[in-house]
Amino acid sequence: MKQLAIIGFGAFGRLAASQLAGRFAIGVHDVQVAEAEVRSAGFAPQSLKDAAASDIILVAVPVQAMEQVLADVGRHVRPGATVIDVASVKMLPSEWLSRHIPDSAHIVATHPLFGPQSAVRGLEGRQLVICPIRGDRHLKVAALGEALGLRVRITSAEEHDREMAYVQALTHLIGRSLAQMRIPDEMLKTQTYQHLLDLTGLIGNDSFELFTAIQTLNPYAPEVVEEFVRRAGVLLDQVRR
Amino acid sequence: MKQLAIIGFGAFGRLAASQLAGRFAIGVHDVQVAEAEVRSAGFAPQSLKDAAASDIILVAVPVQAMEQVLADVGRHVRPGATVIDVASVKMLPSEWLSRHIPDSAHIVATHPLFGPQSAVRGLEGRQLVICPIRGDRHLKVAALGEALGLRVRITSAEEHDREMAYVQALTHLIGRSLAQMRIPDEMLKTQTYQHLLDLTGLIGNDSFELFTAIQTLNPYAPEVVEEFVRRAGVLLDQVRR
């Protein structure tokens, strides 16, 4: 069995560990999580150096911390290893991976379009975006995704971020604004309002860290979300006249 | 068979005429629609005076034109008649109805939470809000609504407008802004983004006249929609810092 190191034992790292247990010999590195907690979840805690020297290294840290972690990992990666990230934006992480992971290693950038909340009802049909960065191991990642029941789409980091400016940045801005307003579940409601309630329920609990990453680390996001806020303001001005 | 006059042969007036044909002797008054068009739809065109002298008068004109129409109708309404409106806001129309319809007539304010688009798949389960204004004919309207398969809710005009500030004003502002942006139906999409696409599809085609009425003639709407735009702007400021 190949060694798979998961660096970052947050919500997504834990989901990956539980879904991939049995397919790999899993080690876990996270400086912010006690070793006892990793062990009680059934996994072996590792030092960064040992984790980075595994066959496959899955980096699942917040995007904001990622470049530093990749710089540290890069020093210990062995020739032929595969480094994979799971960040919600892809252009910047792809640059960081190319810069810090030695040429002798493979790089696969991915974005699983699901988290522990949506995975509760199973992984079947959930989407996995794969951006090949270096080498051909993205094909192995695609095969693994399919074996897990995921819908796999292989595309470029640019195309991913362009689409995600709408699919993520816009929906998260709307959902987070509505969650802050605590929009009520009214007695009289339309199908349309139910869409807003459902959207808010699905992403209202996401961390501010993720929200910030989606809005600021995707180069296409600011234009899309600012256009939305601007158009809403203009519409309100128009009706007041 | 009682006489039912439909004043205003726009999208909703036509839907009402087709749904109520057979239950009433229907007459139609609309100064902007040719008599030949009313006849070819199978209904009898009427003067405003004849329409207003019917047993039941259903006013289905845009809210912006409604007060003047009610003032004209009020002069010809007979004792014991019932005047019904179908506007998307209820506090202002209720005031106008009370002011212009003589005390000898019954008044029932209603808001059917559906239009020709959503009624294509049938009326079953659609919502009808009824606000009793004067007399007890709201019970007859409720019975008719139930006979048509509608879910009927009887409430006050104030409570209706308070809930609709969220259910209508907020959803229409978001849907219209997104429709103007022509948000794309991306390949990579989440459940959340599908909610935005569906919402935009459901209300993107509504008239600017209806949008304006929803935003400006509901006294609770401005506070709710402005809070949304403000919170979205503040969130974007926060992430840029």
mmCIF file of C-alpha atoms in Angstrom, chain B:
data_model
loop_
_atom_site.group_PDB
_atom_site.id
_atom_site.type_symbol
_atom_site.label_atom_id
_atom_site.label_comp_id
_atom_site.label_asym_id
_atom_site.label_seq_id
_atom_site.Cartn_x
_atom_site.Cartn_y
_atom_site.Cartn_z
ATOM 1 C CA MET B 1 -74.519 32.498 -12.334
ATOM 2 C CA LYS B 2 -73.076 35.626 -10.708
ATOM 3 C CA GLN B 3 -71.472 38.299 -12.875
ATOM 4 C CA LEU B 4 -67.725 38.670 -12.470
ATOM 5 C CA ALA B 5 -66.029 41.661 -14.073
ATOM 6 C CA ILE B 6 -62.293 41.495 -14.592
ATOM 7 C CA ILE B 7 -60.797 44.975 -14.849
ATOM 8 C CA GLY B 8 -57.354 44.738 -16.393
ATOM 9 C CA PHE B 9 -56.767 42.043 -19.041
ATOM 10 C CA GLY B 10 -53.020 41.694 -18.583
ATOM 11 C CA ALA B 11 -51.158 38.498 -17.716
ATOM 12 C CA PHE B 12 -52.963 37.926 -14.421
ATOM 13 C CA GLY B 13 -56.395 39.075 -15.625
ATOM 14 C CA ARG B 14 -56.217 36.549 -18.467
ATOM 15 C CA LEU B 15 -55.154 33.765 -16.123
ATOM 16 C CA ALA B 16 -58.075 34.586 -13.786
ATOM 17 C CA ALA B 17 -60.536 34.695 -16.699
ATOM 18 C CA SER B 18 -59.471 31.282 -17.996
ATOM 19 C CA GLN B 19 -59.455 29.686 -14.530
ATOM 20 C CA LEU B 20 -62.858 31.123 -13.532
ATOM 21 C CA ALA B 21 -64.749 30.637 -16.813
ATOM 22 C CA GLY B 22 -67.734 28.357 -16.168
ATOM 23 C CA ARG B 23 -68.063 29.439 -12.539
ATOM 24 C CA PHE B 24 -69.123 33.022 -13.352
ATOM 25 C CA ALA B 25 -70.591 35.081 -16.204
ATOM 26 C CA ILE B 26 -67.360 36.883 -17.025
ATOM 27 C CA GLY B 27 -67.024 40.398 -18.442
ATOM 28 C CA VAL B 28 -63.737 42.124 -19.186
ATOM 29 C CA HIS B 29 -62.771 45.802 -19.136
ATOM 30 C CA ASP B 30 -59.384 47.026 -20.296
ATOM 31 C CA VAL B 31 -58.950 50.340 -22.125
ATOM 32 C CA GLN B 32 -55.588 49.201 -23.479
ATOM 33 C CA VAL B 33 -56.798 45.923 -25.029
ATOM 34 C CA ALA B 34 -58.877 45.854 -28.248
ATOM 35 C CA GLU B 35 -62.436 44.531 -27.831
ATOM 36 C CA ALA B 36 -61.768 42.071 -30.654
ATOM 37 C CA GLU B 37 -58.912 40.575 -28.633
ATOM 38 C CA VAL B 38 -61.131 40.140 -25.575
ATOM 39 C CA ARG B 39 -63.819 38.495 -27.725
ATOM 40 C CA SER B 40 -61.355 36.178 -29.457
ATOM 41 C CA ALA B 41 -60.237 35.026 -26.000
ATOM 42 C CA GLY B 42 -63.904 34.061 -25.422
ATOM 43 C CA PHE B 43 -64.981 36.871 -23.114
ATOM 44 C CA ALA B 44 -67.410 39.811 -23.317
ATOM 45 C CA PRO B 45 -65.865 43.285 -23.398
ATOM 46 C CA GLN B 46 -67.507 45.803 -21.058
ATOM 47 C CA SER B 47 -67.440 49.528 -20.380
ATOM 48 C CA LEU B 48 -65.957 50.544 -17.038
ATOM 49 C CA LYS B 49 -69.439 51.518 -15.846
ATOM 50 C CA ASP B 50 -70.956 48.113 -16.682
ATOM 51 C CA ALA B 51 -67.963 46.268 -15.213
ATOM 52 C CA ALA B 52 -68.142 48.262 -11.982
ATOM 53 C CA ALA B 53 -71.869 47.478 -11.648
ATOM 54 C CA SER B 54 -71.284 43.685 -11.578
ATOM 55 C CA ASP B 55 -71.815 41.372 -8.580
ATOM 56 C CA ILE B 56 -68.074 40.847 -8.208
ATOM 57 C CA ILE B 57 -65.340 43.169 -9.496
ATOM 58 C CA LEU B 58 -61.805 41.774 -9.752
ATOM 59 C CA VAL B 59 -59.288 44.592 -10.180
ATOM 60 C CA ALA B 60 -56.156 43.249 -11.873
ATOM 61 C CA VAL B 61 -54.394 46.412 -13.060
ATOM 62 C CA PRO B 62 -50.751 47.323 -12.257
ATOM 63 C CA VAL B 63 -50.498 48.727 -8.708
ATOM 64 C CA GLN B 64 -49.252 52.025 -10.124
ATOM 65 C CA ALA B 65 -52.606 52.533 -11.943
ATOM 66 C CA MET B 66 -54.773 51.074 -9.215
ATOM 67 C CA GLU B 67 -55.820 54.062 -7.121
ATOM 68 C CA GLN B 68 -57.234 55.907 -10.133
ATOM 69 C CA VAL B 69 -59.069 52.774 -11.336
ATOM 70 C CA LEU B 70 -60.584 52.248 -7.868
ATOM 71 C CA ALA B 71 -61.735 55.867 -7.740
ATOM 72 C CA ASP B 72 -63.491 55.369 -11.120
ATOM 73 C CA VAL B 73 -64.938 51.959 -10.155
ATOM 74 C CA GLY B 74 -66.156 53.273 -6.772
ATOM 75 C CA ARG B 75 -68.643 55.620 -8.445
ATOM 76 C CA HIS B 76 -70.573 52.748 -10.046
ATOM 77 C CA VAL B 77 -70.334 49.902 -7.507
ATOM 78 C CA ARG B 78 -73.734 48.632 -6.314
ATOM 79 C CA PRO B 79 -74.667 47.895 -2.693
ATOM 80 C CA GLY B 80 -73.790 44.327 -1.743
ATOM 81 C CA ALA B 81 -71.187 43.947 -4.526
ATOM 82 C CA THR B 82 -67.710 42.578 -3.762
ATOM 83 C CA VAL B 83 -64.524 44.310 -4.904
ATOM 84 C CA ILE B 84 -61.337 42.214 -4.967
ATOM 85 C CA ASP B 85 -57.779 43.218 -5.847
ATOM 86 C CA VAL B 86 -54.771 41.018 -6.618
ATOM 87 C CA ALA B 87 -51.840 43.405 -6.089
ATOM 88 C CA SER B 88 -48.428 42.162 -4.896
ATOM 89 C CA VAL B 89 -48.407 44.621 -2.000
ATOM 90 C CA LYS B 90 -51.353 44.926 0.349
ATOM 91 C CA MET B 91 -51.157 47.891 2.747
ATOM 92 C CA LEU B 92 -51.504 50.708 0.213
ATOM 93 C CA PRO B 93 -54.142 48.960 -1.992
ATOM 94 C CA SER B 94 -56.169 48.209 1.163
ATOM 95 C CA GLU B 95 -56.147 51.905 2.042
ATOM 96 C CA TRP B 96 -57.226 52.843 -1.498
ATOM 97 C CA LEU B 97 -60.015 50.237 -1.498
ATOM 98 C CA SER B 98 -61.350 51.482 1.865
ATOM 99 C CA ARG B 99 -61.248 55.076 0.646
ATOM 100 C CA HIS B 100 -62.837 54.670 -2.810
ATOM 101 C CA ILE B 101 -65.279 51.745 -2.547
ATOM 102 C CA PRO B 102 -68.585 52.790 -0.942
ATOM 103 C CA ASP B 103 -69.410 51.425 2.516
ATOM 104 C CA SER B 104 -72.307 49.385 1.104
ATOM 105 C CA ALA B 105 -69.901 47.113 -0.804
ATOM 106 C CA HIS B 106 -67.650 44.285 0.444
ATOM 107 C CA ILE B 107 -63.884 44.472 0.044
ATOM 108 C CA VAL B 108 -61.434 41.560 -0.139
ATOM 109 C CA ALA B 109 -57.738 42.242 -0.733
ATOM 110 C CA THR B 110 -55.794 39.263 -2.087
ATOM 111 C CA HIS B 111 -52.350 38.359 -3.320
ATOM 112 C CA PRO B 112 -52.094 35.241 -5.469
ATOM 113 C CA LEU B 113 -48.440 34.120 -5.019
ATOM 114 C CA PHE B 114 -48.290 32.792 -8.562
ATOM 115 C CA GLY B 115 -48.573 34.013 -12.110
ATOM 116 C CA PRO B 116 -49.095 32.554 -15.559
ATOM 117 C CA GLN B 117 -45.502 31.195 -15.562
ATOM 118 C CA SER B 118 -45.822 29.145 -12.391
ATOM 119 C CA ALA B 119 -49.489 28.275 -13.103
ATOM 120 C CA VAL B 120 -48.457 26.437 -16.301
ATOM 121 C CA ARG B 121 -47.877 23.385 -14.121
ATOM 122 C CA GLY B 122 -51.305 23.818 -12.511
ATOM 123 C CA LEU B 123 -52.715 25.802 -9.591
ATOM 124 C CA GLU B 124 -52.604 22.878 -7.158
ATOM 125 C CA GLY B 125 -50.699 23.852 -4.010
ATOM 126 C CA ARG B 126 -50.018 27.460 -5.104
ATOM 127 C CA GLN B 127 -50.635 30.073 -2.418
ATOM 128 C CA LEU B 128 -53.425 32.619 -2.165
ATOM 129 C CA VAL B 129 -53.151 35.279 0.539
ATOM 130 C CA ILE B 130 -56.427 36.868 1.588
ATOM 131 C CA CYS B 131 -56.682 40.045 3.698
ATOM 132 C CA PRO B 132 -60.261 40.712 4.888
ATOM 133 C CA ILE B 133 -60.897 44.470 4.591
ATOM 134 C CA ARG B 134 -64.650 44.969 4.848
ATOM 135 C CA GLY B 135 -67.579 42.516 5.214
ATOM 136 C CA ASP B 136 -67.334 38.714 5.281
ATOM 137 C CA ARG B 137 -66.972 37.826 1.598
ATOM 138 C CA HIS B 138 -63.335 36.859 2.202
ATOM 139 C CA LEU B 139 -64.783 33.517 3.332
ATOM 140 C CA LYS B 140 -66.345 32.998 -0.113
ATOM 141 C CA VAL B 141 -63.051 33.912 -1.757
ATOM 142 C CA ALA B 142 -61.257 31.429 0.535
ATOM 143 C CA ALA B 143 -63.741 28.683 -0.392
ATOM 144 C CA LEU B 144 -63.245 29.432 -4.094
ATOM 145 C CA GLY B 145 -59.460 29.366 -3.661
ATOM 146 C CA GLU B 146 -59.680 25.966 -1.992
ATOM 147 C CA ALA B 147 -61.976 24.677 -4.740
ATOM 148 C CA LEU B 148 -59.258 25.681 -7.243
ATOM 149 C CA GLY B 149 -56.685 23.659 -5.273
ATOM 150 C CA LEU B 150 -54.903 26.690 -3.809
ATOM 151 C CA ARG B 151 -53.371 26.857 -0.327
ATOM 152 C CA VAL B 152 -55.219 29.753 1.289
ATOM 153 C CA ARG B 153 -53.799 31.906 4.063
ATOM 154 C CA ILE B 154 -55.844 34.645 5.720
ATOM 155 C CA THR B 155 -53.728 37.372 7.286
ATOM 156 C CA SER B 156 -53.485 41.145 7.708
ATOM 157 C CA ALA B 157 -52.139 43.526 5.068
ATOM 158 C CA GLU B 158 -49.371 44.585 7.502
ATOM 159 C CA GLU B 159 -48.202 41.008 8.149
ATOM 160 C CA HIS B 160 -48.327 40.284 4.408
ATOM 161 C CA ASP B 161 -46.135 43.266 3.532
ATOM 162 C CA ARG B 162 -43.709 42.537 6.391
ATOM 163 C CA GLU B 163 -43.104 38.980 5.130
ATOM 164 C CA MET B 164 -43.052 40.033 1.477
ATOM 165 C CA ALA B 165 -40.208 42.475 2.116
ATOM 166 C CA TYR B 166 -38.091 39.295 2.357
ATOM 167 C CA VAL B 167 -40.011 36.875 0.159
ATOM 168 C CA GLN B 168 -40.498 39.293 -2.757
ATOM 169 C CA ALA B 169 -38.444 42.474 -2.482
ATOM 170 C CA LEU B 170 -35.199 40.700 -1.558
ATOM 171 C CA THR B 171 -35.551 37.811 -4.020
ATOM 172 C CA HIS B 172 -36.539 40.147 -6.861
ATOM 173 C CA LEU B 173 -33.593 42.460 -6.211
ATOM 174 C CA ILE B 174 -31.164 39.526 -6.246
ATOM 175 C CA GLY B 175 -32.796 37.800 -9.227
ATOM 176 C CA ARG B 176 -32.981 40.968 -11.305
ATOM 177 C CA SER B 177 -29.354 41.938 -10.584
ATOM 178 C CA LEU B 178 -28.220 38.432 -11.592
ATOM 179 C CA ALA B 179 -30.399 38.468 -14.733
ATOM 180 C CA GLN B 180 -28.830 41.775 -15.783
ATOM 181 C CA MET B 181 -25.362 40.259 -15.281
ATOM 182 C CA ARG B 182 -26.459 37.313 -17.458
ATOM 183 C CA ILE B 183 -24.854 34.890 -15.023
ATOM 184 C CA PRO B 184 -23.623 31.903 -17.025
ATOM 185 C CA ASP B 185 -24.778 28.302 -16.634
ATOM 186 C CA GLU B 186 -21.282 26.982 -15.871
ATOM 187 C CA MET B 187 -20.024 23.436 -16.435
ATOM 188 C CA LEU B 188 -18.650 23.273 -12.898
ATOM 189 C CA LYS B 189 -21.545 24.001 -10.687
ATOM 190 C CA THR B 190 -22.654 23.435 -7.164
ATOM 191 C CA GLN B 191 -26.123 22.955 -5.699
ATOM 192 C CA THR B 192 -25.821 26.498 -4.328
ATOM 193 C CA TYR B 193 -25.140 28.033 -7.722
ATOM 194 C CA GLN B 194 -28.028 26.038 -9.192
ATOM 195 C CA HIS B 195 -30.285 27.790 -6.642
ATOM 196 C CA LEU B 196 -29.133 31.168 -8.038
ATOM 197 C CA LEU B 197 -29.721 30.025 -11.625
ATOM 198 C CA ASP B 198 -33.214 28.718 -10.778
ATOM 199 C CA LEU B 199 -34.149 31.882 -8.877
ATOM 200 C CA THR B 200 -32.973 34.040 -11.779
ATOM 201 C CA GLY B 201 -34.936 31.923 -14.262
ATOM 202 C CA LEU B 202 -38.125 32.214 -12.189
ATOM 203 C CA ILE B 203 -38.198 36.008 -11.773
ATOM 204 C CA GLY B 204 -35.760 37.424 -14.335
ATOM 205 C CA ASN B 205 -38.612 38.004 -16.819
ATOM 206 C CA ASP B 206 -40.914 39.969 -14.510
ATOM 207 C CA SER B 207 -41.730 43.513 -15.620
ATOM 208 C CA PHE B 208 -39.870 46.560 -14.328
ATOM 209 C CA GLU B 209 -43.303 47.924 -13.352
ATOM 210 C CA LEU B 210 -43.886 44.978 -10.982
ATOM 211 C CA PHE B 211 -40.309 45.244 -9.686
ATOM 212 C CA THR B 212 -40.812 48.931 -8.919
ATOM 213 C CA ALA B 213 -44.127 48.271 -7.160
ATOM 214 C CA ILE B 214 -42.594 45.541 -4.998
ATOM 215 C CA GLN B 215 -39.654 47.766 -4.023
ATOM 216 C CA THR B 216 -41.425 51.091 -3.493
ATOM 217 C CA LEU B 217 -45.058 50.371 -2.516
ATOM 218 C CA ASN B 218 -44.277 47.940 0.309
ATOM 219 C CA PRO B 219 -43.313 50.123 3.287
ATOM 220 C CA TYR B 220 -41.103 47.368 4.775
ATOM 221 C CA ALA B 221 -39.133 46.669 1.579
ATOM 222 C CA PRO B 222 -36.540 49.491 1.514
ATOM 223 C CA GLU B 223 -35.089 48.616 4.921
ATOM 224 C CA VAL B 224 -34.669 44.929 4.056
ATOM 225 C CA VAL B 225 -33.145 45.357 0.586
ATOM 226 C CA GLU B 226 -30.873 48.193 1.677
ATOM 227 C CA GLU B 227 -29.584 46.098 4.573
ATOM 228 C CA PHE B 228 -28.691 43.376 2.081
ATOM 229 C CA VAL B 229 -26.774 45.698 -0.255
ATOM 230 C CA ARG B 230 -25.030 47.330 2.707
ATOM 231 C CA ARG B 231 -23.969 44.003 4.252
ATOM 232 C CA ALA B 232 -22.636 42.748 0.914
ATOM 233 C CA GLY B 233 -20.582 45.942 0.549
ATOM 234 C CA VAL B 234 -19.238 45.694 4.102
ATOM 235 C CA LEU B 235 -18.235 42.045 3.567
ATOM 236 C CA LEU B 236 -16.272 42.991 0.448
ATOM 237 C CA ASP B 237 -14.562 45.814 2.357
ATOM 238 C CA GLN B 238 -13.664 43.395 5.156
ATOM 239 C CA VAL B 239 -12.011 40.845 2.883
ATOM 240 C CA ARG B 240 -10.019 43.512 1.029
ATOM 241 C CA ARG B 241 -8.413 44.618 4.314
#
